[in-house]
Coordinates of C-alpha atoms in Angstrom, one line a residue:
X136 CA -36.4 -50.1 -2.4
X137 CA -39.6 -49.9 -0.5
X138 CA -41.2 -46.5 0.2
X139 CA -40.4 -44.7 3.4
X140 CA -42.8 -45.4 6.3
X141 CA -42.0 -43.2 9.3
X142 CA -44.2 -45.4 11.5
X143 CA -42.4 -48.6 10.5
X144 CA -40.2 -48.7 13.6
X145 CA -37.1 -48.7 11.4
X146 CA -34.4 -46.3 12.6
X147 CA -33.2 -45.8 9.0
X148 CA -35.6 -45.3 6.2
X149 CA -34.4 -45.9 2.6
X150 CA -36.1 -45.0 -0.6
X151 CA -35.1 -44.5 -4.2
X152 CA -37.0 -42.3 -6.7
X153 CA -35.9 -41.2 -10.1
X154 CA -32.2 -40.4 -9.9
X155 CA -32.0 -40.1 -6.1
X156 CA -31.6 -42.3 -3.1
X157 CA -33.1 -40.9 0.1
X158 CA -31.8 -41.8 3.5
X159 CA -33.9 -40.6 6.5
X160 CA -32.8 -40.9 10.1
X161 CA -36.0 -42.0 11.8
X162 CA -35.7 -41.6 15.6
X163 CA -37.5 -38.3 16.0
X164 CA -38.3 -38.8 19.7
X165 CA -34.6 -39.1 20.3
X166 CA -33.7 -36.2 17.9
X167 CA -32.6 -38.9 15.5
X168 CA -29.6 -39.8 17.6
X169 CA -27.3 -42.3 16.0
X170 CA -26.9 -45.9 17.2
X171 CA -24.3 -48.4 16.0
X172 CA -26.9 -50.2 14.0
X173 CA -27.9 -47.0 12.2
X174 CA -24.3 -46.3 11.3
X175 CA -24.0 -49.8 9.8
X176 CA -27.2 -49.4 7.9
X177 CA -26.2 -46.1 6.4
X178 CA -22.9 -47.7 5.3
X179 CA -24.8 -50.6 3.7
X180 CA -27.1 -48.2 1.8
X181 CA -24.1 -46.2 0.5
X182 CA -22.5 -49.4 -0.8
X183 CA -25.7 -50.4 -2.6
X184 CA -26.2 -46.9 -4.1
X185 CA -22.6 -46.5 -5.1
X186 CA -22.9 -49.5 -7.4
X187 CA -26.4 -48.7 -8.6
X188 CA -26.2 -46.6 -11.8
X189 CA -29.8 -45.5 -11.4
X190 CA -28.9 -43.6 -8.2
X191 CA -27.0 -40.4 -9.1
X192 CA -27.5 -38.5 -5.9
X193 CA -27.8 -39.4 -2.2
X194 CA -29.9 -37.3 0.1
X195 CA -29.8 -37.5 3.9
X196 CA -32.3 -35.9 6.2
X197 CA -34.0 -36.4 9.6
X198 CA -37.5 -37.4 10.4
X199 CA -39.7 -35.0 12.4
X200 CA -39.5 -31.2 12.7
X201 CA -36.8 -30.9 15.3
X202 CA -33.6 -31.7 13.5
X203 CA -31.4 -33.9 11.3
X204 CA -29.5 -35.5 14.2
X205 CA -28.5 -34.5 17.8
X206 CA -25.5 -36.8 17.9
X207 CA -24.8 -40.3 19.3
X208 CA -26.6 -42.1 22.1
X209 CA -24.7 -40.7 25.1
X210 CA -26.7 -42.7 27.6
X211 CA -25.3 -45.8 26.0
X212 CA -21.8 -44.3 26.2
X213 CA -22.3 -43.6 29.9
X214 CA -23.3 -47.2 30.6
X215 CA -20.4 -48.5 28.5
X216 CA -17.9 -46.3 30.4
X217 CA -19.4 -47.3 33.7
X218 CA -19.0 -51.0 33.0
X219 CA -15.6 -50.8 31.2
X220 CA -17.0 -52.2 28.0
X221 CA -15.9 -51.8 24.4
X222 CA -19.2 -50.9 22.8
X223 CA -18.4 -47.2 22.5
X224 CA -15.0 -47.8 20.9
X225 CA -16.6 -50.3 18.5
X226 CA -19.3 -47.7 17.6
X227 CA -16.7 -45.0 17.1
X228 CA -14.6 -47.2 14.9
X229 CA -17.5 -47.7 12.5
X230 CA -18.8 -44.2 12.8
X231 CA -15.5 -42.6 11.9
X232 CA -15.1 -44.9 9.0
X233 CA -18.5 -43.8 7.8
X234 CA -17.5 -40.1 8.2
X235 CA -14.4 -40.7 6.0
X236 CA -16.5 -42.6 3.5
X237 CA -19.0 -39.8 3.2
X238 CA -16.2 -37.3 2.5
X239 CA -14.9 -39.5 -0.3
X240 CA -18.2 -40.7 -1.7
X241 CA -18.1 -40.8 -5.5
X242 CA -21.6 -39.5 -6.0
X243 CA -23.1 -36.2 -4.8
X244 CA -24.1 -36.6 -1.1
X245 CA -26.6 -33.9 -0.2
X246 CA -27.2 -33.2 3.5
X247 CA -30.4 -31.3 4.5
X248 CA -29.2 -29.8 7.9
X249 CA -32.5 -28.5 9.1
X250 CA -33.0 -28.1 12.9
X251 CA -30.6 -29.5 15.4
X252 CA -27.3 -30.8 13.9
X253 CA -24.8 -31.6 16.6
X254 CA -22.0 -34.0 17.3
X255 CA -22.5 -37.2 15.2
X256 CA -25.1 -35.3 13.2
X257 CA -22.3 -33.1 12.0
X258 CA -20.4 -36.2 11.1
X259 CA -23.0 -37.6 8.8
X260 CA -23.7 -34.2 7.1
X261 CA -20.9 -31.7 7.1
X262 CA -18.5 -34.1 5.3
X263 CA -20.9 -34.3 2.4
X264 CA -20.4 -32.7 -1.0
X265 CA -23.4 -30.4 -0.6
X266 CA -24.5 -29.2 2.9
X267 CA -27.7 -27.2 3.1
X268 CA -28.8 -25.2 6.1
X269 CA -32.0 -23.4 6.9
X270 CA -33.2 -20.7 9.3
X271 CA -34.0 -23.4 11.8
X272 CA -30.5 -24.9 11.7
X273 CA -28.7 -25.2 15.0
X274 CA -25.2 -26.6 14.4
X275 CA -22.7 -27.3 17.1
X276 CA -20.0 -29.6 18.5
X277 CA -20.9 -29.3 22.2
X278 CA -18.6 -32.1 23.5
X279 CA -16.6 -30.1 26.1
X280 CA -19.8 -29.6 28.1
X281 CA -19.9 -33.4 28.8
X282 CA -16.2 -33.9 29.4
X283 CA -15.6 -35.1 25.8
X284 CA -13.7 -33.7 22.8
X285 CA -15.1 -32.9 19.3
X286 CA -14.9 -36.0 17.1
X287 CA -16.5 -37.4 13.9
X288 CA -14.0 -35.2 12.0
X289 CA -15.2 -32.1 13.9
X290 CA -11.6 -31.1 14.8
X291 CA -10.8 -31.3 11.0
X292 CA -13.7 -29.1 10.0
X293 CA -13.2 -26.6 12.8
X294 CA -9.5 -26.5 12.1
X295 CA -10.3 -25.2 8.6
X296 CA -12.7 -22.4 9.8
X297 CA -11.5 -18.8 9.2
X298 CA -9.2 -17.3 11.8
X299 CA -9.8 -18.8 15.2
X300 CA -13.5 -19.3 14.8
X301 CA -13.0 -23.1 14.9
X302 CA -11.1 -22.9 18.2
X303 CA -13.9 -20.7 19.6
X304 CA -16.6 -23.2 18.6
X305 CA -14.7 -26.2 19.7
X306 CA -14.0 -24.9 23.2
X307 CA -17.3 -23.3 23.9
X308 CA -19.6 -25.7 22.1
X309 CA -21.5 -22.7 20.8
X310 CA -24.5 -23.3 18.6
X311 CA -24.5 -21.4 15.3
X312 CA -27.2 -20.7 12.8
X313 CA -27.2 -20.8 9.0
X314 CA -25.1 -17.8 8.2
X315 CA -22.4 -18.7 10.7
X316 CA -22.4 -22.3 9.7
X317 CA -21.7 -21.1 6.1
X318 CA -19.0 -18.7 7.3
X319 CA -17.2 -21.5 9.2
X320 CA -17.3 -23.9 6.3
X321 CA -19.8 -26.3 8.0
X322 CA -22.3 -25.8 5.2
X323 CA -22.6 -24.6 1.6
X324 CA -26.0 -23.2 0.9
X325 CA -29.1 -21.7 2.6
X326 CA -32.6 -22.9 1.7
X327 CA -35.6 -21.9 3.8
X328 CA -37.0 -24.8 5.8
X329 CA -40.4 -24.7 4.0
X330 CA -38.6 -25.2 0.7
X331 CA -36.5 -28.2 1.7
X332 CA -39.1 -30.8 0.8
X333 CA -39.4 -29.4 -2.7
X334 CA -35.6 -29.3 -3.0
X335 CA -35.5 -33.0 -2.0
X336 CA -38.2 -33.8 -4.5
X337 CA -36.3 -31.9 -7.3
X338 CA -33.2 -34.0 -6.7
X339 CA -35.1 -37.0 -8.0
X340 CA -35.7 -35.3 -11.3
X341 CA -32.7 -33.0 -12.0
X342 CA -29.0 -32.4 -11.2
X343 CA -27.8 -31.1 -7.9
X344 CA -26.8 -27.8 -9.5
X345 CA -30.2 -27.5 -11.2
X346 CA -32.1 -28.2 -8.0
X347 CA -30.1 -25.8 -5.9
X348 CA -30.5 -23.1 -8.5
X349 CA -34.2 -23.1 -7.9
X350 CA -34.1 -22.9 -4.1
X351 CA -30.9 -21.3 -2.7
X352 CA -31.3 -17.9 -1.0
X353 CA -29.4 -15.5 1.1
X354 CA -29.5 -16.4 4.8
X355 CA -30.4 -14.1 7.6
X356 CA -27.3 -12.4 9.0
X357 CA -25.1 -14.2 11.6
X358 CA -23.0 -12.8 14.4
X359 CA -19.6 -14.5 14.1
X360 CA -18.2 -12.3 11.4
X361 CA -18.2 -9.2 13.5
X362 CA -17.2 -11.1 16.7
X363 CA -13.9 -12.1 15.0
X364 CA -12.6 -8.7 16.3
X365 CA -12.3 -10.3 19.7
X366 CA -12.5 -14.0 18.9
X367 CA -9.4 -14.2 16.7
X368 CA -6.9 -12.4 19.0
X369 CA -8.2 -14.1 22.1
X370 CA -8.4 -17.7 20.7
X371 CA -4.9 -17.4 19.1
X372 CA -3.3 -17.8 22.5
X373 CA -1.1 -20.8 23.1
X374 CA -3.0 -22.2 26.1
X375 CA -6.6 -22.3 27.4
X376 CA -5.5 -20.3 30.4
X377 CA -4.2 -17.5 28.2
X378 CA -7.3 -17.6 26.0
X379 CA -9.4 -17.2 29.2
X380 CA -7.3 -14.3 30.4
X381 CA -7.5 -12.5 27.1
X382 CA -11.3 -12.9 27.0
X383 CA -11.5 -11.4 30.5
X384 CA -9.2 -8.5 29.6
X385 CA -10.7 -7.7 26.2
X386 CA -13.3 -5.3 27.6
X387 CA -16.0 -6.8 25.3
X388 CA -19.1 -8.0 27.2
X389 CA -19.5 -11.0 24.8
X390 CA -15.9 -12.0 25.5
X391 CA -16.4 -11.8 29.2
X392 CA -19.5 -14.1 28.9
X393 CA -17.5 -16.5 26.8
X394 CA -14.8 -16.6 29.6
X395 CA -17.5 -17.4 32.1
X396 CA -18.8 -20.1 29.8
X397 CA -15.4 -21.8 29.5
X398 CA -15.2 -22.2 33.3
X399 CA -18.3 -24.4 33.2
X400 CA -16.6 -26.9 30.8
X401 CA -14.4 -29.8 31.7
X402 CA -10.8 -28.4 32.2
X403 CA -9.3 -31.5 30.8
X404 CA -11.6 -31.6 27.8
X405 CA -10.8 -27.9 27.1
X406 CA -7.1 -28.5 27.0
X407 CA -7.3 -31.7 25.0
X408 CA -9.7 -30.0 22.6
X409 CA -7.4 -27.1 22.0
X410 CA -4.5 -29.5 21.3
X411 CA -6.7 -31.6 19.0
X412 CA -7.7 -28.7 16.8
X413 CA -4.2 -27.3 16.6
X414 CA -2.8 -30.8 15.8
X415 CA -5.5 -31.4 13.2
X416 CA -4.4 -28.4 11.2
X417 CA -1.0 -30.1 10.8
X418 CA -2.1 -33.6 10.1
X419 CA -3.3 -33.2 6.5
X420 CA -6.3 -35.3 5.2
X421 CA -9.4 -36.1 7.1
X422 CA -8.4 -39.7 7.6
X423 CA -5.4 -38.8 9.7
X424 CA -7.5 -36.5 11.9
X425 CA -10.1 -39.2 12.4
X426 CA -7.3 -41.6 13.5
X427 CA -6.2 -39.0 16.1
X428 CA -9.8 -38.4 17.2
X429 CA -10.2 -42.2 17.8
X430 CA -7.2 -42.2 20.1
X431 CA -8.6 -39.2 22.0
X432 CA -12.1 -40.6 22.2
X433 CA -10.9 -44.0 23.5
X434 CA -8.8 -42.2 26.2
X435 CA -11.8 -40.0 27.1
X436 CA -13.8 -43.2 27.7
X437 CA -11.5 -44.0 30.6
X438 CA -11.5 -40.4 31.9
X439 CA -13.8 -39.6 34.9
X440 CA -15.0 -36.4 33.2
X441 CA -16.9 -38.1 30.5
X442 CA -19.0 -40.2 32.9
X443 CA -19.5 -37.2 35.2
X444 CA -20.5 -34.8 32.3
X445 CA -23.1 -37.2 31.0
X446 CA -24.4 -37.8 34.5
X447 CA -24.8 -34.1 35.2
X448 CA -26.2 -33.1 31.8
X449 CA -28.3 -36.2 30.8
X450 CA -28.7 -38.8 33.6
X451 CA -29.4 -36.7 36.8
X452 CA -29.7 -33.4 34.9
X453 CA -28.5 -31.4 37.9
X454 CA -26.2 -29.4 35.6
X455 CA -23.5 -29.3 38.3
X456 CA -20.7 -31.6 37.1
X457 CA -17.8 -32.2 39.4
X458 CA -14.8 -32.2 37.1
X459 CA -11.6 -34.0 38.0
X460 CA -9.2 -32.2 37.9
X461 CA -11.5 -29.2 38.8
X462 CA -9.3 -26.4 37.4
X463 CA -7.3 -25.6 34.3
X464 CA -4.2 -25.2 36.4
X465 CA -4.4 -28.8 37.7
X466 CA -4.4 -30.2 34.1
X467 CA -0.7 -30.7 33.2
X468 CA 0.9 -31.4 29.8
X469 CA 1.2 -35.1 30.6
X470 CA -2.6 -35.3 31.3
X471 CA -3.2 -33.9 27.8
X472 CA -0.5 -36.0 26.1
X473 CA -2.0 -39.3 27.3
X474 CA -5.1 -38.7 25.1
X475 CA -2.9 -38.8 22.0
X476 CA -1.0 -41.9 23.0
X477 CA -0.9 -44.7 20.2
X478 CA -3.3 -47.5 20.7
X479 CA -1.1 -50.3 19.2
X480 CA -3.2 -53.0 17.5
X481 CA -6.4 -51.1 18.4
X482 CA -5.5 -48.1 16.2
X483 CA -8.1 -46.9 13.7
X484 CA -6.3 -47.2 10.3
X485 CA -7.9 -45.2 7.5
X486 CA -5.5 -45.3 4.6
X487 CA -6.6 -42.8 2.0
X488 CA -5.3 -40.1 -0.4
X489 CA -5.3 -36.4 0.5
X490 CA -8.7 -34.8 -0.3
X491 CA -9.2 -33.4 -3.7
X492 CA -11.1 -30.1 -4.0
X493 CA -12.8 -31.3 -7.2
X494 CA -16.1 -33.0 -7.2
X495 CA -16.9 -35.7 -9.8
X496 CA -20.1 -34.0 -11.0

């Protein structure tokens, strides 16, 4: 393949060197946000490299200094929701298939999660076999702030986090650094940002284990481990209302701040998110969770809160969304259940075995 050229205008840069295939998301001015075409191009590259014996390792990274990927193109989602189109559902169908493929990829898939890694950026990295964070890493699933629900397998990953940390991150959309990403199972190793280029180069010449051994270090301390003293008992409650009440009553200033933060999120998105994470824990393999997320995402596309959240945060930037319903008390069980309703012939069907904990290298 041709050498990478960040100025080429291509949104995906592909290069092979030695034993590695390098995949670079190349929309730095848009924080490398994913488009449908980028998802399809990544999938094509994975197909080519899966069958190329010269490629032993795949490396994904982001162009520029700001991050791997900030998610999907939510302006496009807003326009699609406004016009009643199908482009978003079509995009999610292929994106979630790609997420599942990354999780099952037969060769080491190394994600360099430097800088901002949010939403869809988590989907193309945190399902990989080796996830590397740095001191600049900012990892999050911030969907409830725009009236949406964590997707791209996010509810699967957060459902596996220790205690109730996953529920906390899903509801609040809180951004975590390297140590907390490691604690929550969203990453595997810490490498300082300045050493990531050398790590990437080493992967062309040696095994993944050999390259990591040269560069992995201990991350700066995080904050979630100690915060579990209040996060776990508060977020173990059965409902968002009770979680909010426990946060207020805990007497911990950080918990009170979290309670206030929740009130700024979409009430519907909060309740659907809690149900999504709790259901994900019972569904089994990633594929089943992605199927559930597809139902939820398609339902959200028809919900007023998604359009309103994107409007307030991205289009008009007034930061004052008018949620409908406006309060948690107004969101009933039927309102939540409809997000999980079967889609009939529009279902995302991802047949696959349960995940093995063994890696083939």
